[in-house]
PDB file of C-alpha atoms in Angstrom:
ATOM      1  CA  UNK A1465       0.000   0.000   0.000  1.00  0.00           C
ATOM      2  CA  UNK A1466       1.494   3.315  -1.108  1.00  0.00           C
ATOM      3  CA  UNK A1467       0.807   6.343   1.079  1.00  0.00           C
ATOM      4  CA  UNK A1468       0.821   9.755  -0.576  1.00  0.00           C
ATOM      5  CA  UNK A1469       0.381  13.189   0.969  1.00  0.00           C
ATOM      6  CA  UNK A1470      -2.493  15.211  -0.493  1.00  0.00           C
ATOM      7  CA  UNK A1471      -2.882  18.907   0.334  1.00  0.00           C
ATOM      8  CA  UNK A1472      -5.625  21.525  -0.136  1.00  0.00           C
ATOM      9  CA  UNK A1473      -3.700  24.814  -0.396  1.00  0.00           C
ATOM     10  CA  UNK A1474      -6.758  26.898  -1.299  1.00  0.00           C
ATOM     11  CA  UNK A1475      -7.690  26.624   2.373  1.00  0.00           C
ATOM     12  CA  UNK A1476      -4.686  28.810   3.209  1.00  0.00           C
ATOM     13  CA  UNK A1477      -1.043  28.082   2.448  1.00  0.00           C
ATOM     14  CA  UNK A1478       1.965  29.886   1.022  1.00  0.00           C
ATOM     15  CA  UNK A1479       4.405  28.291  -1.386  1.00  0.00           C
ATOM     16  CA  UNK A1480       6.941  28.149   1.456  1.00  0.00           C
ATOM     17  CA  UNK A1481       4.477  26.146   3.557  1.00  0.00           C
ATOM     18  CA  UNK A1482       3.910  23.731   0.686  1.00  0.00           C
ATOM     19  CA  UNK A1483       7.648  23.387   0.150  1.00  0.00           C
ATOM     20  CA  UNK A1484       8.126  22.543   3.824  1.00  0.00           C
ATOM     21  CA  UNK A1485       5.421  19.867   3.630  1.00  0.00           C
ATOM     22  CA  UNK A1486       6.811  18.471   0.369  1.00  0.00           C
ATOM     23  CA  UNK A1487      10.308  18.189   1.835  1.00  0.00           C
ATOM     24  CA  UNK A1488       8.876  16.468   4.911  1.00  0.00           C
ATOM     25  CA  UNK A1489       6.964  14.134   2.588  1.00  0.00           C
ATOM     26  CA  UNK A1490      10.242  13.201   0.931  1.00  0.00           C
ATOM     27  CA  UNK A1491      12.299  12.942   4.121  1.00  0.00           C
ATOM     28  CA  UNK A1492       9.688  10.794   5.882  1.00  0.00           C
ATOM     29  CA  UNK A1493       9.523   8.210   3.112  1.00  0.00           C
ATOM     30  CA  UNK A1494       6.105   8.910   1.616  1.00  0.00           C
ATOM     31  CA  UNK A1495       5.641   8.096  -2.040  1.00  0.00           C
ATOM     32  CA  UNK A1496       4.358  11.416  -3.394  1.00  0.00           C
ATOM     33  CA  UNK A1497       3.157  14.947  -2.770  1.00  0.00           C
ATOM     34  CA  UNK A1498      -0.099  15.894  -4.477  1.00  0.00           C
ATOM     35  CA  UNK A1499      -2.205  19.018  -4.290  1.00  0.00           C
ATOM     36  CA  UNK A1500      -5.670  20.136  -5.268  1.00  0.00           C
ATOM     37  CA  UNK A1501      -6.255  22.617  -8.097  1.00  0.00           C
ATOM     38  CA  UNK A1502      -8.572  25.289  -6.704  1.00  0.00           C
ATOM     39  CA  UNK A1503      -8.553  29.087  -6.610  1.00  0.00           C
ATOM     40  CA  UNK A1504     -11.139  29.672  -3.868  1.00  0.00           C
ATOM     41  CA  UNK A1505     -11.304  28.497  -0.272  1.00  0.00           C
ATOM     42  CA  UNK A1506     -14.138  26.250   0.869  1.00  0.00           C
ATOM     43  CA  UNK A1507     -16.009  26.302   4.147  1.00  0.00           C
ATOM     44  CA  UNK A1508     -15.422  28.453   7.204  1.00  0.00           C
ATOM     45  CA  UNK A1509     -11.773  29.453   6.679  1.00  0.00           C
ATOM     46  CA  UNK A1510     -10.272  32.735   5.495  1.00  0.00           C
ATOM     47  CA  UNK A1511      -8.003  31.123   2.901  1.00  0.00           C
ATOM     48  CA  UNK A1512      -5.225  33.620   3.634  1.00  0.00           C
ATOM     49  CA  UNK A1513      -2.884  34.571   2.102  1.00  0.00           C
ATOM     50  CA  UNK A1514      -4.783  33.438  -1.017  1.00  0.00           C
ATOM     51  CA  UNK A1515      -4.574  30.730  -3.636  1.00  0.00           C
ATOM     52  CA  UNK A1516      -1.477  29.300  -5.264  1.00  0.00           C
ATOM     53  CA  UNK A1517      -1.527  27.815  -8.752  1.00  0.00           C
ATOM     54  CA  UNK A1518      -1.128  24.039  -8.853  1.00  0.00           C
ATOM     55  CA  UNK A1519       1.287  23.753 -11.760  1.00  0.00           C
ATOM     56  CA  UNK A1520       3.394  26.753 -10.757  1.00  0.00           C
ATOM     57  CA  UNK A1521       3.694  25.175  -7.306  1.00  0.00           C
ATOM     58  CA  UNK A1522       4.677  21.806  -8.746  1.00  0.00           C
ATOM     59  CA  UNK A1523       7.239  23.433 -11.034  1.00  0.00           C
ATOM     60  CA  UNK A1524       8.913  24.954  -7.985  1.00  0.00           C
ATOM     61  CA  UNK A1525       8.775  21.693  -6.059  1.00  0.00           C
ATOM     62  CA  UNK A1526      10.169  19.821  -9.061  1.00  0.00           C
ATOM     63  CA  UNK A1527      13.446  21.718  -8.603  1.00  0.00           C
ATOM     64  CA  UNK A1528      13.518  21.488  -4.808  1.00  0.00           C
ATOM     65  CA  UNK A1529      12.780  17.781  -4.302  1.00  0.00           C
ATOM     66  CA  UNK A1530      14.596  14.737  -5.613  1.00  0.00           C
ATOM     67  CA  UNK A1531      12.574  11.537  -5.118  1.00  0.00           C
ATOM     68  CA  UNK A1532       8.869  11.991  -4.535  1.00  0.00           C
ATOM     69  CA  UNK A1533       6.256  11.884  -7.276  1.00  0.00           C
ATOM     70  CA  UNK A1534       4.382  15.154  -7.852  1.00  0.00           C
ATOM     71  CA  UNK A1535       0.850  15.616  -9.122  1.00  0.00           C
ATOM     72  CA  UNK A1536      -2.689  16.927  -8.896  1.00  0.00           C
ATOM     73  CA  UNK A1537      -5.984  15.615  -7.572  1.00  0.00           C
ATOM     74  CA  UNK A1538      -7.428  16.888  -9.833  1.00  0.00           C
ATOM     75  CA  UNK A1539      -6.412  19.576 -12.317  1.00  0.00           C
ATOM     76  CA  UNK A1540      -9.625  21.323 -13.355  1.00  0.00           C
ATOM     77  CA  UNK A1541     -10.220  20.995 -17.064  1.00  0.00           C
ATOM     78  CA  UNK A1542     -12.006  24.338 -17.041  1.00  0.00           C
ATOM     79  CA  UNK A1543      -8.844  26.188 -15.969  1.00  0.00           C
ATOM     80  CA  UNK A1544      -6.552  25.397 -18.905  1.00  0.00           C
ATOM     81  CA  UNK A1545      -6.734  24.818 -22.632  1.00  0.00           C
ATOM     82  CA  UNK A1546      -5.582  21.246 -23.327  1.00  0.00           C
ATOM     83  CA  UNK A1547      -2.701  22.240 -25.610  1.00  0.00           C
ATOM     84  CA  UNK A1548      -1.371  24.645 -22.989  1.00  0.00           C
ATOM     85  CA  UNK A1549      -1.822  22.052 -20.244  1.00  0.00           C
ATOM     86  CA  UNK A1550       0.162  19.488 -22.244  1.00  0.00           C
ATOM     87  CA  UNK A1551       3.039  21.973 -22.513  1.00  0.00           C
ATOM     88  CA  UNK A1552       2.897  22.894 -18.813  1.00  0.00           C
ATOM     89  CA  UNK A1553       2.839  19.322 -17.533  1.00  0.00           C
ATOM     90  CA  UNK A1554       5.559  18.156 -19.938  1.00  0.00           C
ATOM     91  CA  UNK A1555       7.794  21.018 -18.840  1.00  0.00           C
ATOM     92  CA  UNK A1556       7.292  20.307 -15.136  1.00  0.00           C
ATOM     93  CA  UNK A1557       8.008  16.635 -15.848  1.00  0.00           C
ATOM     94  CA  UNK A1558      11.310  17.645 -17.443  1.00  0.00           C
ATOM     95  CA  UNK A1559      12.067  19.926 -14.502  1.00  0.00           C
ATOM     96  CA  UNK A1560      11.485  17.060 -12.065  1.00  0.00           C
ATOM     97  CA  UNK A1561      13.482  14.483 -13.983  1.00  0.00           C
ATOM     98  CA  UNK A1562      10.348  12.486 -14.785  1.00  0.00           C
ATOM     99  CA  UNK A1563       8.359  12.456 -11.525  1.00  0.00           C
ATOM    100  CA  UNK A1564       5.056  14.053 -12.562  1.00  0.00           C
ATOM    101  CA  UNK A1565       1.559  12.564 -12.659  1.00  0.00           C
ATOM    102  CA  UNK A1566      -1.519  14.292 -14.076  1.00  0.00           C
ATOM    103  CA  UNK A1567      -4.866  13.973 -12.392  1.00  0.00           C
ATOM    104  CA  UNK A1568      -7.418  15.594 -14.678  1.00  0.00           C
ATOM    105  CA  UNK A1569     -11.077  16.253 -13.922  1.00  0.00           C
ATOM    106  CA  UNK A1570     -13.926  18.189 -15.451  1.00  0.00           C
ATOM    107  CA  UNK A1571     -14.022  21.003 -12.863  1.00  0.00           C
ATOM    108  CA  UNK A1572     -17.011  21.484 -10.587  1.00  0.00           C
ATOM    109  CA  UNK A1573     -16.672  24.479  -8.229  1.00  0.00           C
ATOM    110  CA  UNK A1574     -18.669  27.186  -9.973  1.00  0.00           C
ATOM    111  CA  UNK A1575     -18.008  29.891  -7.366  1.00  0.00           C
ATOM    112  CA  UNK A1576     -14.257  29.961  -8.010  1.00  0.00           C
ATOM    113  CA  UNK A1577     -14.896  30.417 -11.714  1.00  0.00           C
ATOM    114  CA  UNK A1578     -17.193  33.339 -10.987  1.00  0.00           C
ATOM    115  CA  UNK A1579     -14.689  34.851  -8.545  1.00  0.00           C
ATOM    116  CA  UNK A1580     -11.806  34.841 -11.016  1.00  0.00           C
ATOM    117  CA  UNK A1581     -13.595  35.320 -14.342  1.00  0.00           C
ATOM    118  CA  UNK A1582     -13.084  31.768 -15.592  1.00  0.00           C
ATOM    119  CA  UNK A1583     -15.764  30.456 -17.969  1.00  0.00           C
ATOM    120  CA  UNK A1584     -17.830  27.660 -16.441  1.00  0.00           C
ATOM    121  CA  UNK A1585     -19.322  25.746 -19.382  1.00  0.00           C
ATOM    122  CA  UNK A1586     -22.481  23.720 -19.020  1.00  0.00           C
ATOM    123  CA  UNK A1587     -21.049  20.741 -20.924  1.00  0.00           C
ATOM    124  CA  UNK A1588     -17.936  19.798 -18.981  1.00  0.00           C
ATOM    125  CA  UNK A1589     -17.687  16.039 -19.355  1.00  0.00           C
ATOM    126  CA  UNK A1590     -17.543  16.139 -23.144  1.00  0.00           C
ATOM    127  CA  UNK A1591     -14.804  18.745 -22.893  1.00  0.00           C
ATOM    128  CA  UNK A1592     -12.887  16.554 -20.459  1.00  0.00           C
ATOM    129  CA  UNK A1593     -12.991  13.638 -22.872  1.00  0.00           C
ATOM    130  CA  UNK A1594     -11.571  15.789 -25.671  1.00  0.00           C
ATOM    131  CA  UNK A1595      -8.955  17.257 -23.309  1.00  0.00           C
ATOM    132  CA  UNK A1596      -7.729  13.781 -22.397  1.00  0.00           C
ATOM    133  CA  UNK A1597      -7.489  12.767 -26.043  1.00  0.00           C
ATOM    134  CA  UNK A1598      -5.586  15.942 -26.915  1.00  0.00           C
ATOM    135  CA  UNK A1599      -3.149  15.948 -23.995  1.00  0.00           C
ATOM    136  CA  UNK A1600      -2.251  12.274 -24.337  1.00  0.00           C
ATOM    137  CA  UNK A1601      -2.211  12.530 -28.124  1.00  0.00           C
ATOM    138  CA  UNK A1602       0.224  15.447 -28.084  1.00  0.00           C
ATOM    139  CA  UNK A1603       2.607  13.558 -25.789  1.00  0.00           C
ATOM    140  CA  UNK A1604       2.412  10.385 -27.885  1.00  0.00           C
ATOM    141  CA  UNK A1605       3.086  12.102 -31.220  1.00  0.00           C
ATOM    142  CA  UNK A1606       6.580  11.306 -32.475  1.00  0.00           C
ATOM    143  CA  UNK A1607       9.099  14.129 -32.725  1.00  0.00           C
ATOM    144  CA  UNK A1608       9.048  15.440 -36.270  1.00  0.00           C
ATOM    145  CA  UNK A1609       5.379  14.532 -36.775  1.00  0.00           C
ATOM    146  CA  UNK A1610       2.380  16.774 -36.174  1.00  0.00           C
ATOM    147  CA  UNK A1611      -0.865  16.320 -34.273  1.00  0.00           C
ATOM    148  CA  UNK A1612      -4.333  17.250 -35.503  1.00  0.00           C
ATOM    149  CA  UNK A1613      -7.606  17.134 -33.626  1.00  0.00           C
ATOM    150  CA  UNK A1614     -10.984  18.367 -34.776  1.00  0.00           C
ATOM    151  CA  UNK A1615     -13.591  17.970 -32.074  1.00  0.00           C
ATOM    152  CA  UNK A1616     -16.729  19.613 -30.835  1.00  0.00           C
ATOM    153  CA  UNK A1617     -14.938  21.842 -28.346  1.00  0.00           C
ATOM    154  CA  UNK A1618     -11.309  22.020 -29.493  1.00  0.00           C
ATOM    155  CA  UNK A1619      -9.535  22.244 -32.836  1.00  0.00           C
ATOM    156  CA  UNK A1620      -5.777  21.723 -33.322  1.00  0.00           C
ATOM    157  CA  UNK A1621      -4.063  21.781 -36.709  1.00  0.00           C
ATOM    158  CA  UNK A1622      -0.425  20.946 -37.498  1.00  0.00           C
ATOM    159  CA  UNK A1623       0.655  21.066 -33.859  1.00  0.00           C
ATOM    160  CA  UNK A1624       4.350  20.175 -33.478  1.00  0.00           C
ATOM    161  CA  UNK A1625       3.273  18.441 -30.246  1.00  0.00           C
ATOM    162  CA  UNK A1626       6.234  19.746 -28.293  1.00  0.00           C
ATOM    163  CA  UNK A1627       7.753  19.655 -25.746  1.00  0.00           C
ATOM    164  CA  UNK A1628       7.882  16.001 -24.771  1.00  0.00           C
ATOM    165  CA  UNK A1629       7.833  14.854 -21.133  1.00  0.00           C
ATOM    166  CA  UNK A1630      10.899  13.267 -19.563  1.00  0.00           C
ATOM    167  CA  UNK A1631       8.897  10.105 -18.910  1.00  0.00           C
ATOM    168  CA  UNK A1632       7.964   7.878 -21.800  1.00  0.00           C
ATOM    169  CA  UNK A1633       4.410   8.046 -20.433  1.00  0.00           C
ATOM    170  CA  UNK A1634       3.160  10.427 -17.778  1.00  0.00           C
ATOM    171  CA  UNK A1635       0.671   8.560 -15.575  1.00  0.00           C
ATOM    172  CA  UNK A1636      -2.860   9.911 -15.978  1.00  0.00           C
ATOM    173  CA  UNK A1637      -5.310   9.769 -13.067  1.00  0.00           C
ATOM    174  CA  UNK A1638      -9.060   9.911 -13.521  1.00  0.00           C
ATOM    175  CA  UNK A1639     -11.457   9.762 -10.613  1.00  0.00           C
ATOM    176  CA  UNK A1640     -14.952  10.232  -9.334  1.00  0.00           C
ATOM    177  CA  UNK A1641     -18.184   8.597  -8.304  1.00  0.00           C
ATOM    178  CA  UNK A1642     -20.011   8.544 -11.648  1.00  0.00           C
ATOM    179  CA  UNK A1643     -21.434   5.121 -12.414  1.00  0.00           C
ATOM    180  CA  UNK A1644     -21.248   5.044 -16.206  1.00  0.00           C
ATOM    181  CA  UNK A1645     -19.284   7.710 -18.051  1.00  0.00           C
ATOM    182  CA  UNK A1646     -16.467   7.990 -15.509  1.00  0.00           C
ATOM    183  CA  UNK A1647     -15.540   4.268 -15.608  1.00  0.00           C
ATOM    184  CA  UNK A1648     -15.629   4.311 -19.419  1.00  0.00           C
ATOM    185  CA  UNK A1649     -13.337   7.338 -19.529  1.00  0.00           C
ATOM    186  CA  UNK A1650     -10.959   5.742 -17.015  1.00  0.00           C
ATOM    187  CA  UNK A1651     -10.893   2.535 -19.043  1.00  0.00           C
ATOM    188  CA  UNK A1652      -9.807   4.474 -22.118  1.00  0.00           C
ATOM    189  CA  UNK A1653      -7.295   6.957 -20.712  1.00  0.00           C
ATOM    190  CA  UNK A1654      -6.341   6.292 -17.084  1.00  0.00           C
ATOM    191  CA  UNK A1655      -3.290   4.647 -15.612  1.00  0.00           C
ATOM    192  CA  UNK A1656      -4.875   5.079 -12.178  1.00  0.00           C
ATOM    193  CA  UNK A1657      -8.442   5.375 -10.984  1.00  0.00           C
ATOM    194  CA  UNK A1658      -9.032   7.360  -7.802  1.00  0.00           C
ATOM    195  CA  UNK A1659     -12.217   7.596  -5.788  1.00  0.00           C
ATOM    196  CA  UNK A1660     -12.249  10.484  -3.298  1.00  0.00           C
ATOM    197  CA  UNK A1661     -13.802  10.403   0.156  1.00  0.00           C
ATOM    198  CA  UNK A1662     -15.739   7.177  -0.343  1.00  0.00           C
ATOM    199  CA  UNK A1663     -16.674   4.372   2.021  1.00  0.00           C
ATOM    200  CA  UNK A1664     -15.211   0.901   1.665  1.00  0.00           C
ATOM    201  CA  UNK A1665     -18.510  -0.310   0.198  1.00  0.00           C
ATOM    202  CA  UNK A1666     -18.783   2.524  -2.329  1.00  0.00           C
ATOM    203  CA  UNK A1667     -15.123   2.143  -3.275  1.00  0.00           C
ATOM    204  CA  UNK A1668     -15.521  -1.564  -3.923  1.00  0.00           C
ATOM    205  CA  UNK A1669     -18.579  -0.927  -6.086  1.00  0.00           C
ATOM    206  CA  UNK A1670     -16.853   1.783  -8.131  1.00  0.00           C
ATOM    207  CA  UNK A1671     -13.643  -0.206  -8.549  1.00  0.00           C
ATOM    208  CA  UNK A1672     -15.800  -3.039  -9.887  1.00  0.00           C
ATOM    209  CA  UNK A1673     -17.373  -0.730 -12.455  1.00  0.00           C
ATOM    210  CA  UNK A1674     -13.968   0.504 -13.609  1.00  0.00           C
ATOM    211  CA  UNK A1675     -12.574  -3.025 -13.815  1.00  0.00           C
ATOM    212  CA  UNK A1676     -15.546  -4.117 -15.906  1.00  0.00           C
ATOM    213  CA  UNK A1677     -15.197  -1.090 -18.186  1.00  0.00           C
ATOM    214  CA  UNK A1678     -11.491  -1.793 -18.670  1.00  0.00           C
ATOM    215  CA  UNK A1679     -12.168  -5.387 -19.680  1.00  0.00           C
ATOM    216  CA  UNK A1680     -14.903  -4.232 -22.047  1.00  0.00           C
ATOM    217  CA  UNK A1681     -12.435  -1.777 -23.615  1.00  0.00           C
ATOM    218  CA  UNK A1682      -9.945  -4.574 -24.215  1.00  0.00           C
ATOM    219  CA  UNK A1683      -7.614  -3.789 -21.304  1.00  0.00           C
ATOM    220  CA  UNK A1684      -6.664  -5.969 -18.392  1.00  0.00           C
ATOM    221  CA  UNK A1685      -8.419  -4.624 -15.308  1.00  0.00           C
ATOM    222  CA  UNK A1686      -5.160  -4.981 -13.373  1.00  0.00           C
ATOM    223  CA  UNK A1687      -3.413  -2.599 -15.786  1.00  0.00           C
ATOM    224  CA  UNK A1688      -4.887   0.248 -13.724  1.00  0.00           C
ATOM    225  CA  UNK A1689      -3.902   1.275 -10.213  1.00  0.00           C
ATOM    226  CA  UNK A1690      -6.915   1.689  -7.889  1.00  0.00           C
ATOM    227  CA  UNK A1691      -6.688   4.310  -5.158  1.00  0.00           C
ATOM    228  CA  UNK A1692      -8.590   6.273  -2.526  1.00  0.00           C
ATOM    229  CA  UNK A1693      -8.297   9.796  -1.178  1.00  0.00           C
ATOM    230  CA  UNK A1694      -9.254  10.098   2.493  1.00  0.00           C
ATOM    231  CA  UNK A1695      -8.885  12.738   5.175  1.00  0.00           C
ATOM    232  CA  UNK A1696      -6.387  11.711   7.854  1.00  0.00           C
ATOM    233  CA  UNK A1697      -6.311  12.516  11.574  1.00  0.00           C
ATOM    234  CA  UNK A1698      -4.032  10.327  13.686  1.00  0.00           C
ATOM    235  CA  UNK A1699      -3.072  10.694  17.325  1.00  0.00           C
ATOM    236  CA  UNK A1700      -1.129   8.735  19.909  1.00  0.00           C
ATOM    237  CA  UNK A1701      -4.122   8.927  22.244  1.00  0.00           C
ATOM    238  CA  UNK A1702      -7.711  10.170  22.239  1.00  0.00           C
ATOM    239  CA  UNK A1703      -6.726  13.653  23.358  1.00  0.00           C
ATOM    240  CA  UNK A1704      -4.277  14.067  20.488  1.00  0.00           C
ATOM    241  CA  UNK A1705      -6.852  12.851  17.966  1.00  0.00           C
ATOM    242  CA  UNK A1706      -9.406  15.302  19.375  1.00  0.00           C
ATOM    243  CA  UNK A1707      -6.905  18.166  19.254  1.00  0.00           C
ATOM    244  CA  UNK A1708      -6.076  17.481  15.619  1.00  0.00           C
ATOM    245  CA  UNK A1709      -9.743  17.132  14.703  1.00  0.00           C
ATOM    246  CA  UNK A1710     -10.551  20.461  16.352  1.00  0.00           C
ATOM    247  CA  UNK A1711      -7.679  22.135  14.502  1.00  0.00           C
ATOM    248  CA  UNK A1712      -9.321  21.296  11.161  1.00  0.00           C
ATOM    249  CA  UNK A1713     -12.868  22.004  12.336  1.00  0.00           C
ATOM    250  CA  UNK A1714     -14.069  18.396  12.297  1.00  0.00           C
ATOM    251  CA  UNK A1715     -15.595  15.962  14.776  1.00  0.00           C
ATOM    252  CA  UNK A1716     -13.711  12.817  15.749  1.00  0.00           C
ATOM    253  CA  UNK A1717     -16.666  10.466  15.220  1.00  0.00           C
ATOM    254  CA  UNK A1718     -17.325  11.916  11.768  1.00  0.00           C
ATOM    255  CA  UNK A1719     -13.669  11.572  10.826  1.00  0.00           C
ATOM    256  CA  UNK A1720     -13.592   7.970  11.989  1.00  0.00           C
ATOM    257  CA  UNK A1721     -16.702   7.207   9.950  1.00  0.00           C
ATOM    258  CA  UNK A1722     -15.647   8.992   6.772  1.00  0.00           C
ATOM    259  CA  UNK A1723     -11.858   9.039   6.837  1.00  0.00           C
ATOM    260  CA  UNK A1724      -8.782   7.616   8.507  1.00  0.00           C
ATOM    261  CA  UNK A1725      -8.857   8.748  12.109  1.00  0.00           C
ATOM    262  CA  UNK A1726      -7.885   7.463  15.523  1.00  0.00           C
ATOM    263  CA  UNK A1727      -4.822   5.740  16.869  1.00  0.00           C
ATOM    264  CA  UNK A1728      -2.161   4.394  14.495  1.00  0.00           C
ATOM    265  CA  UNK A1729      -3.526   0.893  15.055  1.00  0.00           C
ATOM    266  CA  UNK A1730      -7.058   1.974  14.169  1.00  0.00           C
ATOM    267  CA  UNK A1731      -5.862   3.681  11.000  1.00  0.00           C
ATOM    268  CA  UNK A1732      -3.717   0.722   9.939  1.00  0.00           C
ATOM    269  CA  UNK A1733      -6.713  -1.552  10.450  1.00  0.00           C
ATOM    270  CA  UNK A1734      -8.971   0.621   8.313  1.00  0.00           C
ATOM    271  CA  UNK A1735      -6.378   0.948   5.570  1.00  0.00           C
ATOM    272  CA  UNK A1736      -6.226  -2.839   5.582  1.00  0.00           C
ATOM    273  CA  UNK A1737      -9.955  -2.978   4.902  1.00  0.00           C
ATOM    274  CA  UNK A1738      -9.497  -0.720   1.868  1.00  0.00           C
ATOM    275  CA  UNK A1739      -6.656  -2.965   0.702  1.00  0.00           C
ATOM    276  CA  UNK A1740      -8.966  -5.973   0.925  1.00  0.00           C
ATOM    277  CA  UNK A1741     -11.344  -4.480  -1.662  1.00  0.00           C
ATOM    278  CA  UNK A1742      -8.537  -3.655  -4.096  1.00  0.00           C
ATOM    279  CA  UNK A1743      -7.196  -0.243  -3.095  1.00  0.00           C
ATOM    280  CA  UNK A1744      -3.466  -0.082  -3.766  1.00  0.00           C
ATOM    281  CA  UNK A1745      -2.742   3.511  -2.847  1.00  0.00           C
ATOM    282  CA  UNK A1746      -4.095   6.023  -0.334  1.00  0.00           C
ATOM    283  CA  UNK A1747      -3.873   9.787  -0.727  1.00  0.00           C
ATOM    284  CA  UNK A1748      -3.863  11.146   2.816  1.00  0.00           C
ATOM    285  CA  UNK A1749      -5.692  14.477   2.817  1.00  0.00           C
ATOM    286  CA  UNK A1750      -3.678  16.537   5.308  1.00  0.00           C
ATOM    287  CA  UNK A1751      -5.602  19.682   6.238  1.00  0.00           C
ATOM    288  CA  UNK A1752      -3.337  21.218   8.918  1.00  0.00           C
ATOM    289  CA  UNK A1753      -0.177  21.937   6.960  1.00  0.00           C
ATOM    290  CA  UNK A1754       1.624  23.406   9.961  1.00  0.00           C
ATOM    291  CA  UNK A1755       1.435  20.154  11.953  1.00  0.00           C
ATOM    292  CA  UNK A1756       4.559  18.345  10.765  1.00  0.00           C
ATOM    293  CA  UNK A1757       4.464  16.163  13.879  1.00  0.00           C
ATOM    294  CA  UNK A1758       1.350  14.607  12.373  1.00  0.00           C
ATOM    295  CA  UNK A1759       3.309  13.516   9.302  1.00  0.00           C
ATOM    296  CA  UNK A1760       6.107  12.169  11.482  1.00  0.00           C
ATOM    297  CA  UNK A1761       3.622  10.102  13.489  1.00  0.00           C
ATOM    298  CA  UNK A1762       1.982   8.691  10.358  1.00  0.00           C
ATOM    299  CA  UNK A1763       5.384   7.810   8.922  1.00  0.00           C
ATOM    300  CA  UNK A1764       6.673   6.184  12.092  1.00  0.00           C
ATOM    301  CA  UNK A1765       3.572   4.311  13.257  1.00  0.00           C
ATOM    302  CA  UNK A1766       1.284   3.846  10.249  1.00  0.00           C
ATOM    303  CA  UNK A1767       3.442   3.703   7.146  1.00  0.00           C
ATOM    304  CA  UNK A1768       6.022   1.539   8.877  1.00  0.00           C
ATOM    305  CA  UNK A1769       3.364  -1.110   9.591  1.00  0.00           C
ATOM    306  CA  UNK A1770       2.238  -1.180   5.964  1.00  0.00           C
ATOM    307  CA  UNK A1771       5.699  -1.628   4.463  1.00  0.00           C
TER     308      UNK A1771
END
């Protein structure tokens, strides 16, 4: 079971804070540092000092880390034209020496689009499908050849399809709870399928849909990695769990029901239950980015038991 650190910087974080967390992620032996792609805070927080851009952040981290994978859960398709996104991600992959992964989603948070003047189209899923075809198609085009795409939403003619990533293939993550279109899209384009904030039962059901869609598309179901994203709140005792829950404005019982919360033993046990239904990787949603002791505890007493 891989453990990855997943952050939500729109809730309030500077680049320096993210760099500190990313370096701790690397030093403590976690597999990867991922971040959300949002421009507006959610819930009852001030979001200060304001948002940071996902791919600018990852470009900086690409030069200041050496081992960990770097990526997004999920880049919003509404934020970037697919040709531009292909260039950005390929460049950051080069800057990292081939450690980038692209999680790409349709975009859903209308308020942040309104706040920053970003168009919020009604038809997002069809756009996402074309974006995936364009981004992956540009990367796969041989040097010296050109790429053309003529779709409903996007039109590319004689693209040189440059630059190329450092990796032969950048892993693409697709995720969500949709019962029909999402599994079909994952079967066609994804190297990894991620379901966020889902119960064991819902995860098992969705993994089954994706596996069936992969087989129907002519792929082996095991060609994909299956993963979860879950909020994490671990403490050495009940008081420490309660303190960490209060710091992120959550209740302990709710966190235990819907995430990974409690003592290290409790969290290891619950991760084991996700592993039993086919989850191979957990993205730990860390909401208090100033609490590095939390990461140290997870590394020492949770990750160590899963190795």
